[in-house]
Coordinates of C-alpha atoms and ligand atoms in Angstrom, one line a residue:
M30 CA 5.5 11.7 22.4
A31 CA 6.2 12.5 18.8
R32 CA 4.1 14.6 16.5
I33 CA 3.5 12.5 13.3
L34 CA 1.9 13.4 10.0
V35 CA 0.1 10.6 8.2
T36 CA -1.0 11.4 4.7
G37 CA -3.8 9.0 3.6
G38 CA -4.5 8.3 7.3
C39 CA -8.3 7.8 6.6
G40 CA -7.5 5.0 4.1
F41 CA -7.2 1.2 4.6
I42 CA -3.5 0.9 5.7
G43 CA -3.2 4.5 7.0
S44 CA -6.1 4.0 9.5
H45 CA -4.4 0.9 11.0
L46 CA -1.1 2.8 11.2
C47 CA -2.7 5.8 13.0
A48 CA -4.3 3.5 15.5
A49 CA -0.9 1.9 16.3
L50 CA 0.8 5.3 16.6
R51 CA -1.9 6.5 19.0
V52 CA -1.5 3.3 21.1
Q53 CA 2.3 4.1 21.4
G54 CA 1.3 7.6 22.6
D55 CA 2.1 9.7 19.5
Q56 CA 0.2 12.8 18.5
V57 CA -1.2 12.1 15.0
L58 CA -2.2 14.6 12.3
V59 CA -3.9 13.1 9.2
L60 CA -3.9 14.8 5.8
D61 CA -6.5 13.2 3.6
D62 CA -9.0 14.3 0.9
L63 CA -11.4 11.4 1.7
S64 CA -11.3 10.5 -2.0
T65 CA -11.2 6.8 -1.1
G66 CA -10.8 7.0 2.7
T67 CA -13.6 7.8 5.1
E68 CA -13.8 9.9 8.3
A69 CA -15.2 6.8 10.0
N70 CA -11.7 5.3 9.6
L71 CA -10.0 8.1 11.6
A72 CA -8.2 6.7 14.6
P73 CA -9.5 7.9 18.0
G74 CA -7.6 10.9 19.1
A75 CA -6.1 11.6 15.7
T76 CA -6.7 15.0 14.1
L77 CA -8.0 15.2 10.5
L78 CA -6.9 18.0 8.1
L79 CA -9.1 17.7 5.0
G80 CA -6.9 18.6 2.1
D81 CA -5.1 17.5 -1.1
I82 CA -1.5 16.3 -1.0
S83 CA -1.0 18.1 -4.3
D84 CA -1.6 21.4 -2.5
R85 CA 2.0 22.5 -1.7
E86 CA 1.1 25.2 0.7
V87 CA -1.0 22.9 2.8
V88 CA 1.7 20.2 2.8
R89 CA 4.4 22.8 3.8
E90 CA 2.3 24.1 6.6
V91 CA 1.5 20.7 8.2
M92 CA 5.1 19.5 7.7
S93 CA 6.3 22.5 9.8
E94 CA 4.3 21.2 12.8
V95 CA 5.6 17.6 12.9
D96 CA 8.6 15.5 13.8
A97 CA 8.1 12.7 11.3
C98 CA 5.9 11.9 8.3
Y99 CA 4.3 8.7 6.9
H100 CA 3.3 9.3 3.3
L101 CA 0.6 6.8 2.3
A102 CA -1.8 9.0 0.3
A103 CA -2.0 7.8 -3.3
I104 CA -4.4 6.5 -5.9
A105 CA -3.8 2.9 -4.9
S106 CA -4.8 1.1 -8.1
V107 CA -3.1 -0.2 -11.2
E108 CA -6.4 -0.1 -13.0
R109 CA -7.0 3.6 -12.2
G110 CA -3.6 4.4 -13.6
V111 CA -4.7 2.8 -16.9
Q112 CA -7.9 4.9 -17.0
D113 CA -6.3 8.2 -15.8
W114 CA -2.6 8.2 -16.6
M115 CA -1.9 11.9 -15.9
G116 CA -4.3 12.3 -13.0
T117 CA -2.8 9.4 -11.1
H118 CA 0.7 10.6 -11.9
R119 CA 0.0 14.0 -10.3
T120 CA -1.1 12.3 -7.0
N121 CA 1.2 9.4 -7.0
L122 CA 4.5 11.0 -8.1
S123 CA 4.3 14.8 -8.3
A124 CA 2.7 15.1 -4.9
T125 CA 5.2 12.8 -3.4
I126 CA 8.0 15.1 -4.6
G127 CA 6.0 17.9 -2.9
V128 CA 6.1 15.9 0.4
F129 CA 9.9 15.4 0.2
D130 CA 10.3 19.1 -0.8
A131 CA 8.3 20.2 2.3
A132 CA 10.3 17.8 4.5
R133 CA 13.6 19.3 3.5
A134 CA 13.0 22.6 5.4
R135 CA 13.5 20.9 8.8
G136 CA 14.9 17.5 7.6
V137 CA 11.7 15.7 8.7
P138 CA 12.1 11.9 8.1
V139 CA 9.6 10.4 5.7
V140 CA 8.6 6.8 5.5
Y141 CA 6.6 6.3 2.3
A142 CA 4.6 3.6 0.5
S143 CA 6.1 2.0 -2.6
S144 CA 4.8 -1.1 -4.1
A145 CA 5.6 -4.6 -5.5
A146 CA 4.5 -3.0 -8.8
V147 CA 8.0 -1.5 -9.2
Y148 CA 9.4 -4.9 -10.1
G149 CA 7.1 -5.5 -13.0
S150 CA 7.9 -8.7 -14.8
G151 CA 11.0 -10.6 -15.8
G152 CA 12.8 -10.8 -12.4
T153 CA 13.8 -14.1 -10.8
L154 CA 11.3 -15.1 -8.1
P155 CA 11.2 -14.5 -5.2
L156 CA 11.9 -10.8 -5.8
D157 CA 14.4 -9.3 -3.5
E158 CA 15.3 -5.7 -3.0
A159 CA 18.2 -6.1 -5.5
S160 CA 16.0 -7.6 -8.3
I161 CA 15.6 -5.9 -11.6
L162 CA 13.0 -3.1 -11.7
R163 CA 10.8 -3.1 -14.8
P164 CA 7.4 -1.7 -14.0
L165 CA 4.6 -2.6 -16.4
S166 CA 2.0 0.0 -15.3
A167 CA 1.8 3.8 -14.8
Y168 CA 1.1 3.0 -11.1
G169 CA 4.4 0.9 -10.8
A170 CA 6.4 3.5 -12.8
D171 CA 5.2 6.3 -10.5
K172 CA 6.1 4.3 -7.4
L173 CA 9.5 3.7 -8.8
G174 CA 9.7 7.4 -9.4
C175 CA 9.0 7.9 -5.7
E176 CA 11.9 5.7 -4.8
Q177 CA 14.2 7.6 -7.2
H178 CA 13.1 11.0 -5.9
A179 CA 13.6 9.7 -2.3
R180 CA 17.3 9.2 -3.3
V181 CA 17.4 12.7 -4.6
A182 CA 15.8 13.9 -1.3
G183 CA 18.5 12.3 0.7
H184 CA 21.5 12.9 -1.5
V185 CA 20.8 16.5 -2.6
H186 CA 18.6 17.8 0.2
G187 CA 19.5 15.7 3.3
V188 CA 16.0 14.4 3.8
P189 CA 16.0 10.9 5.6
T190 CA 13.6 8.5 4.0
A191 CA 12.6 4.8 3.9
G192 CA 10.4 3.2 1.2
L193 CA 8.3 0.1 1.8
R194 CA 7.5 -2.1 -1.2
F195 CA 4.1 -3.4 0.0
F196 CA 3.1 -6.5 -1.9
N197 CA -0.7 -7.3 -1.9
V198 CA -2.0 -6.0 1.4
F199 CA -5.3 -7.3 2.8
G200 CA -7.3 -7.1 6.1
P201 CA -10.2 -5.3 7.8
R202 CA -11.2 -1.8 6.5
Q203 CA -10.2 -2.5 2.9
D204 CA -13.2 -1.1 1.1
P205 CA -15.0 -4.1 -0.7
R206 CA -17.4 -1.9 -2.6
S207 CA -14.8 -0.1 -4.8
P208 CA -14.1 -1.9 -8.1
Y209 CA -10.5 -0.7 -7.7
S210 CA -10.1 -2.4 -4.3
G211 CA -7.9 -5.3 -3.5
V212 CA -9.0 -8.7 -4.7
I213 CA -9.4 -10.2 -1.2
S214 CA -11.9 -7.6 0.0
I215 CA -13.9 -8.0 -3.2
F216 CA -13.9 -11.8 -3.1
C217 CA -14.8 -12.0 0.6
D218 CA -17.7 -9.5 0.2
R219 CA -19.1 -11.3 -2.9
M220 CA -18.9 -14.8 -1.3
R221 CA -20.5 -13.6 1.9
R222 CA -23.4 -12.5 -0.2
G223 CA -23.5 -15.7 -2.2
E224 CA -22.5 -13.8 -5.4
P225 CA -20.1 -15.1 -8.1
I226 CA -16.6 -13.7 -8.3
D227 CA -15.0 -12.2 -11.4
V228 CA -11.6 -13.7 -12.2
F229 CA -9.5 -11.7 -14.7
G230 CA -7.7 -14.0 -17.1
D231 CA -7.2 -17.7 -16.3
G232 CA -6.8 -17.1 -12.5
M233 CA -3.4 -18.8 -12.4
Q234 CA -1.6 -15.5 -11.8
T235 CA 0.0 -15.4 -8.4
R236 CA 0.3 -12.8 -5.7
D237 CA 2.0 -12.5 -2.3
F238 CA -0.8 -11.5 0.1
V239 CA 0.4 -9.8 3.3
F240 CA -1.8 -9.0 6.3
V241 CA -2.2 -5.3 7.2
G242 CA -1.0 -5.9 10.8
D243 CA 2.4 -7.0 9.4
V244 CA 2.4 -3.9 7.2
V245 CA 1.8 -1.6 10.2
R246 CA 4.6 -3.3 12.2
A247 CA 7.0 -2.7 9.3
L248 CA 5.9 0.9 8.9
V249 CA 6.5 1.6 12.6
R250 CA 9.9 0.0 12.6
A251 CA 11.0 1.6 9.3
M252 CA 10.9 5.1 10.8
R253 CA 14.1 4.2 12.8
H254 CA 15.8 3.3 9.5
A255 CA 14.9 6.4 7.6
S256 CA 18.2 7.7 6.2
V257 CA 19.7 9.9 3.5
T258 CA 20.7 6.7 1.8
A259 CA 17.0 6.1 1.0
P260 CA 16.7 2.4 1.8
V261 CA 13.8 0.4 0.5
F262 CA 12.3 -2.7 2.0
N263 CA 10.0 -5.5 0.8
V264 CA 6.9 -6.0 2.9
C265 CA 5.7 -9.5 1.9
T266 CA 5.5 -13.1 3.1
G267 CA 7.5 -15.1 0.5
R268 CA 4.4 -17.2 -0.2
A269 CA 2.7 -17.2 -3.7
T270 CA -1.1 -17.9 -4.0
S271 CA -3.0 -18.0 -7.3
V272 CA -6.2 -16.0 -7.7
L273 CA -8.2 -19.2 -8.1
A274 CA -6.6 -20.9 -5.0
L275 CA -7.4 -17.7 -3.1
G276 CA -11.0 -18.0 -4.2
A277 CA -11.2 -21.6 -3.1
M278 CA -9.7 -20.8 0.3
I279 CA -12.2 -17.9 0.9
A280 CA -15.1 -20.2 -0.2
E281 CA -13.9 -22.9 2.3
L282 CA -13.8 -20.3 5.1
C283 CA -17.3 -19.1 4.2
G284 CA -18.5 -22.7 4.2
G285 CA -19.9 -22.6 0.7
E286 CA -19.6 -23.2 -3.0
F287 CA -18.1 -20.5 -5.3
A288 CA -19.0 -19.6 -8.8
V289 CA -16.5 -18.0 -11.1
R290 CA -17.1 -15.7 -14.1
H291 CA -13.9 -15.4 -16.2
R292 CA -13.2 -11.9 -17.5
P293 CA -10.5 -10.7 -19.9
A294 CA -7.1 -10.3 -18.3
R295 CA -6.3 -6.7 -17.1
Q296 CA -4.0 -4.4 -19.0
G297 CA -0.6 -3.8 -17.4
E298 CA -1.1 -7.0 -15.3
I299 CA 1.8 -8.8 -13.8
R300 CA 1.7 -12.6 -14.1
H301 CA 3.6 -13.7 -11.0
S302 CA 4.5 -11.7 -7.9
V303 CA 6.2 -13.1 -4.8
G304 CA 8.7 -11.3 -2.7
A305 CA 11.6 -12.3 -0.5
P306 CA 10.9 -11.0 3.0
E307 CA 14.2 -12.1 4.7
W308 CA 16.3 -9.0 4.3
A309 CA 13.6 -6.6 5.5
Q310 CA 12.6 -8.9 8.3
E311 CA 16.1 -9.0 9.6
R312 CA 16.9 -5.3 9.2
L313 CA 13.6 -4.2 10.6
G314 CA 13.5 -6.9 13.3
L315 CA 10.2 -8.3 12.3
G316 CA 8.8 -11.7 13.2
P317 CA 7.2 -14.2 10.8
A318 CA 4.2 -12.9 8.8
V319 CA 0.6 -13.8 9.6
G320 CA -0.6 -16.8 7.6
L321 CA -3.1 -16.2 4.8
R322 CA -5.8 -18.4 6.2
S323 CA -5.7 -16.7 9.6
G324 CA -5.6 -13.2 8.1
L325 CA -8.6 -14.2 5.9
A326 CA -10.6 -15.4 8.9
T327 CA -9.9 -12.0 10.6
T328 CA -11.0 -10.1 7.5
L329 CA -14.2 -12.2 7.1
S330 CA -15.1 -11.6 10.7
W331 CA -14.9 -7.9 10.2
L332 CA -17.2 -7.8 7.2
Ligands
NAD409 P1 -6.5 3.6 0.3 O1 -7.1 4.1 -1.0 O2 -7.4 2.9 1.3 O3 -5.8 4.9 1.1 C1 -5.3 6.0 0.4 C2 -5.8 7.2 1.2 O4 -5.2 8.4 0.6 C3 -7.3 7.4 1.2 O5 -7.7 7.7 2.5 C4 -7.5 8.6 0.3 O6 -8.7 9.3 0.6 C5 -6.2 9.4 0.4 N1 -5.9 10.2 -0.7 C6 -5.8 9.8 -2.0 N2 -5.5 10.8 -2.8 C7 -5.3 11.9 -2.0 C8 -4.9 13.2 -2.2 N3 -4.6 13.7 -3.4 N4 -4.8 14.0 -1.1 C9 -5.0 13.6 0.1 N5 -5.4 12.3 0.4 C10 -5.5 11.5 -0.7 O7 -5.2 2.8 -0.1 P2 -4.3 1.8 0.8 O8 -4.5 0.5 0.3 O9 -4.5 2.1 2.2 O10 -2.9 2.3 0.3 C11 -2.0 3.1 1.1 C12 -0.7 3.3 0.3 O11 -0.1 2.0 0.2 C13 -0.8 3.9 -1.1 O12 0.3 4.7 -1.3 C14 -0.7 2.7 -2.0 O13 -0.3 3.0 -3.3 C15 0.2 1.8 -1.2 N6 0.1 0.4 -1.5 C16 -1.0 -0.3 -1.2 C17 -1.1 -1.7 -1.4 C18 -2.3 -2.5 -1.1 O14 -2.2 -3.7 -1.4 N7 -3.3 -2.0 -0.5 C19 0.1 -2.3 -1.9 C20 1.2 -1.6 -2.3 C21 1.2 -0.2 -2.0
UD2_410 C1 -1.0 -4.1 -7.4 C2 0.3 -4.3 -6.6 C3 0.1 -4.1 -5.1 C4 -0.6 -2.7 -4.9 C5 -1.9 -2.7 -5.7 C6 -2.6 -1.3 -5.6 C7 1.6 -5.9 -7.8 C8 2.0 -7.3 -7.9 N1 0.8 -5.6 -6.8 O1 -1.9 -5.1 -7.0 O2 1.4 -4.0 -4.5 O3 0.2 -1.7 -5.1 O4 -1.6 -2.8 -7.0 O5 -3.1 -1.2 -4.3 O6 1.9 -5.1 -8.7 N2 -8.5 -9.9 -9.6 C9 -9.5 -10.7 -10.1 N3 -10.8 -10.3 -9.8 C10 -11.1 -9.2 -9.1 C11 -10.0 -8.3 -8.7 C12 -8.7 -8.7 -8.9 O7 -9.3 -11.7 -10.7 O8 -12.3 -8.9 -8.9 C13 -7.1 -10.3 -9.9 C14 -6.3 -9.2 -10.6 O9 -6.4 -9.4 -12.0 C15 -4.9 -9.6 -10.1 C16 -5.1 -10.1 -8.7 O10 -6.5 -10.4 -8.6 O11 -4.3 -10.6 -10.8 C17 -4.8 -9.0 -7.6 O12 -5.5 -7.8 -8.0 P1 -5.5 -6.5 -7.1 O13 -6.3 -5.5 -7.8 O14 -5.9 -6.9 -5.7 O15 -4.0 -6.1 -6.9 P2 -2.8 -5.9 -8.0 O16 -2.1 -7.3 -8.1 O17 -3.2 -5.2 -9.2

């Protein structure tokens, strides 16, 4: 049984990860400030320490009690980075450096959440781990900063890390009520209530939607690959879906019509995003990803 720290363990992805770690018999300590997560998400048997990842003393103290760390706490929204550039930077990059710094005292391995947002635009699709990195948003730039500081953590301080570039993650427990939440949770919630959906821009932008169960499998496997060489892995499906096609698929599963209100395109928005999953699937020993339709059906049945 290992003692594991999960920052952001009361959030969407973190709560699923904590549940999986408990099932495999690990002792789980969650550090979360409940800014977007909820205590109701805390996995049975996990312990919650209410605190801010920017508080270096707190992070140092909890890191001294564990064998490994998953660092997922962040302000997980491109849009919030547009509204509050410095504030999101403090949580998304500075606090991550604090996590690596705390890990170096005992060489605690850290698996952390990066994002497809590091690729930005201009790369050849599908994006693989060697593709050009040109983030368009503060959120993407900070996630790229996390990857670069992970290399420093390994090279200078001997901290083993692995970064996972999640593409667009969806599934149960993604909060549909936050305007900053993922598009799938918002569309599912709206259509369930018979309300129109808002589509930013023309709706022909594409995303690679990956089910949360696949993300958890990648996280669990990635801990074995944490290394001072600071590897990064795509977590994606290789399938691109436009926002309008997504709306149509959810409407079909809900058995109804759907009404669209077009809104101006978001600032800092990426037009097309689809990843190449092969290298990560092979290295991490992962099976094929859950299909979008099947993942959507699971998500709708949770709502
Ligand atoms: P989430 O908002 O549901 O979870 C984040 C958790 O971190 C929440 O429980 C929140 O309360 C906590 N948190 C935020 N700031 C904190 C702070 N200063 N101190 C302590 N706790 C804090 O988001 P999520 O979708 O589960 O995202 C998890 C990670 O995965 C994030 O790093 C995010 O950037 C990354 N990611 C998510 C997606 C996605 O599609 N959901 C895609 C790429 C990367
Ligand atoms: C980015 C990252 C993703 C993750 C996420 C933060 C990319 C490609 N993806 O996701 O990896 O880090 O940020 O958790 O960088 N949309 C609508 N109507 C809505 C809501 C969204 O049209 O009501 C559109 C939106 O304009 C975008 C798409 O849906 O084109 C997906 O939006 P999102 O907010 O779910 O995620 P995105 O792509 O910004």
